[in-house]
Amino acid sequence: MDNQHKHIKGYRDLSQTEINQMNAIKDIANKVGAIIDALEDDPNVDKRWLAIAKTDLQKGFMAAVRSVAKPDSF
């Protein structure tokens, strides 16, 4: 369906600058995610701290995206 965001409460049209900013954030997040995934395979890495890092990084990237998207919902 085209323009799905128009049917979801809290979403809005983004400018090209905002789209570029969000894509840049998501590109970096994917690179960091790949590093985290690689660390998960290392038996010498403390998995508890890695899980904390993964969660906090995900929250950080989500907050960065929301700072650009500025949704009007909770």
PDB file of C-alpha atoms in Angstrom:
ATOM      1  CA  MET A   1       0.000   0.000   0.000  1.00  0.00           C
ATOM      2  CA  ASP A   2       1.368   3.408  -0.918  1.00  0.00           C
ATOM      3  CA  ASN A   3       1.675   6.088   1.743  1.00  0.00           C
ATOM      4  CA  GLN A   4       1.072   3.683   4.620  1.00  0.00           C
ATOM      5  CA  HIS A   5       2.411   6.238   7.094  1.00  0.00           C
ATOM      6  CA  LYS A   6      -0.600   8.439   6.349  1.00  0.00           C
ATOM      7  CA  HIS A   7      -2.844   5.744   7.851  1.00  0.00           C
ATOM      8  CA  ILE A   8      -0.819   5.358  11.058  1.00  0.00           C
ATOM      9  CA  LYS A   9      -1.432   7.835  13.872  1.00  0.00           C
ATOM     10  CA  GLY A  10       1.592   9.891  14.870  1.00  0.00           C
ATOM     11  CA  TYR A  11       3.426   9.639  11.538  1.00  0.00           C
ATOM     12  CA  ARG A  12       4.041  12.573   9.214  1.00  0.00           C
ATOM     13  CA  ASP A  13       5.656  13.349   5.880  1.00  0.00           C
ATOM     14  CA  LEU A  14       9.408  13.874   6.180  1.00  0.00           C
ATOM     15  CA  SER A  15      11.581  16.286   4.237  1.00  0.00           C
ATOM     16  CA  GLN A  16      14.388  14.911   2.082  1.00  0.00           C
ATOM     17  CA  THR A  17      16.881  16.173   4.659  1.00  0.00           C
ATOM     18  CA  GLU A  18      15.065  14.254   7.414  1.00  0.00           C
ATOM     19  CA  ILE A  19      14.961  11.119   5.267  1.00  0.00           C
ATOM     20  CA  ASN A  20      18.702  11.413   4.625  1.00  0.00           C
ATOM     21  CA  GLN A  21      19.384  11.912   8.334  1.00  0.00           C
ATOM     22  CA  MET A  22      17.303   8.882   9.310  1.00  0.00           C
ATOM     23  CA  ASN A  23      18.961   6.731   6.665  1.00  0.00           C
ATOM     24  CA  ALA A  24      22.398   7.805   7.907  1.00  0.00           C
ATOM     25  CA  ILE A  25      21.451   6.847  11.480  1.00  0.00           C
ATOM     26  CA  LYS A  26      20.107   3.490  10.325  1.00  0.00           C
ATOM     27  CA  ASP A  27      23.231   2.794   8.247  1.00  0.00           C
ATOM     28  CA  ILE A  28      25.458   3.374  11.269  1.00  0.00           C
ATOM     29  CA  ALA A  29      23.131   1.303  13.465  1.00  0.00           C
ATOM     30  CA  ASN A  30      23.417  -1.615  11.027  1.00  0.00           C
ATOM     31  CA  LYS A  31      27.218  -1.401  11.117  1.00  0.00           C
ATOM     32  CA  VAL A  32      27.248  -1.345  14.905  1.00  0.00           C
ATOM     33  CA  GLY A  33      24.773  -4.233  14.932  1.00  0.00           C
ATOM     34  CA  ALA A  34      27.125  -6.292  12.778  1.00  0.00           C
ATOM     35  CA  ILE A  35      29.931  -5.684  15.287  1.00  0.00           C
ATOM     36  CA  ILE A  36      27.671  -6.767  18.153  1.00  0.00           C
ATOM     37  CA  ASP A  37      26.671  -9.897  16.214  1.00  0.00           C
ATOM     38  CA  ALA A  38      30.333 -10.765  15.660  1.00  0.00           C
ATOM     39  CA  LEU A  39      31.074 -10.289  19.355  1.00  0.00           C
ATOM     40  CA  GLU A  40      28.268 -12.717  20.230  1.00  0.00           C
ATOM     41  CA  ASP A  41      30.292 -15.473  18.538  1.00  0.00           C
ATOM     42  CA  ASP A  42      33.385 -14.782  20.667  1.00  0.00           C
ATOM     43  CA  PRO A  43      33.433 -17.121  23.688  1.00  0.00           C
ATOM     44  CA  ASN A  44      35.697 -14.705  25.583  1.00  0.00           C
ATOM     45  CA  VAL A  45      33.162 -11.880  25.558  1.00  0.00           C
ATOM     46  CA  ASP A  46      30.993 -11.377  28.644  1.00  0.00           C
ATOM     47  CA  LYS A  47      27.525 -12.071  27.235  1.00  0.00           C
ATOM     48  CA  ARG A  48      25.713 -10.204  30.004  1.00  0.00           C
ATOM     49  CA  TRP A  49      27.560  -6.965  29.307  1.00  0.00           C
ATOM     50  CA  LEU A  50      27.206  -7.497  25.574  1.00  0.00           C
ATOM     51  CA  ALA A  51      23.432  -7.866  25.994  1.00  0.00           C
ATOM     52  CA  ILE A  52      23.356  -4.635  28.002  1.00  0.00           C
ATOM     53  CA  ALA A  53      25.415  -2.893  25.321  1.00  0.00           C
ATOM     54  CA  LYS A  54      23.123  -4.181  22.572  1.00  0.00           C
ATOM     55  CA  THR A  55      19.994  -2.962  24.353  1.00  0.00           C
ATOM     56  CA  ASP A  56      21.442   0.444  25.188  1.00  0.00           C
ATOM     57  CA  LEU A  57      22.757   0.936  21.649  1.00  0.00           C
ATOM     58  CA  GLN A  58      19.370  -0.024  20.197  1.00  0.00           C
ATOM     59  CA  LYS A  59      17.691   2.497  22.500  1.00  0.00           C
ATOM     60  CA  GLY A  60      20.209   5.157  21.520  1.00  0.00           C
ATOM     61  CA  PHE A  61      19.717   4.669  17.810  1.00  0.00           C
ATOM     62  CA  MET A  62      15.941   4.582  18.276  1.00  0.00           C
ATOM     63  CA  ALA A  63      16.123   7.866  20.200  1.00  0.00           C
ATOM     64  CA  ALA A  64      18.239   9.409  17.437  1.00  0.00           C
ATOM     65  CA  VAL A  65      15.683   8.354  14.813  1.00  0.00           C
ATOM     66  CA  ARG A  66      12.832   9.728  16.921  1.00  0.00           C
ATOM     67  CA  SER A  67      14.708  13.011  17.311  1.00  0.00           C
ATOM     68  CA  VAL A  68      14.517  13.430  13.548  1.00  0.00           C
ATOM     69  CA  ALA A  69      11.064  11.903  12.965  1.00  0.00           C
ATOM     70  CA  LYS A  70       9.472  13.812  15.861  1.00  0.00           C
ATOM     71  CA  PRO A  71       6.386  11.585  16.127  1.00  0.00           C
ATOM     72  CA  ASP A  72       3.476  13.173  17.937  1.00  0.00           C
ATOM     73  CA  SER A  73       2.539   9.989  19.775  1.00  0.00           C
ATOM     74  CA  PHE A  74       3.883   8.560  23.031  1.00  0.00           C
TER      75      PHE A  74
END
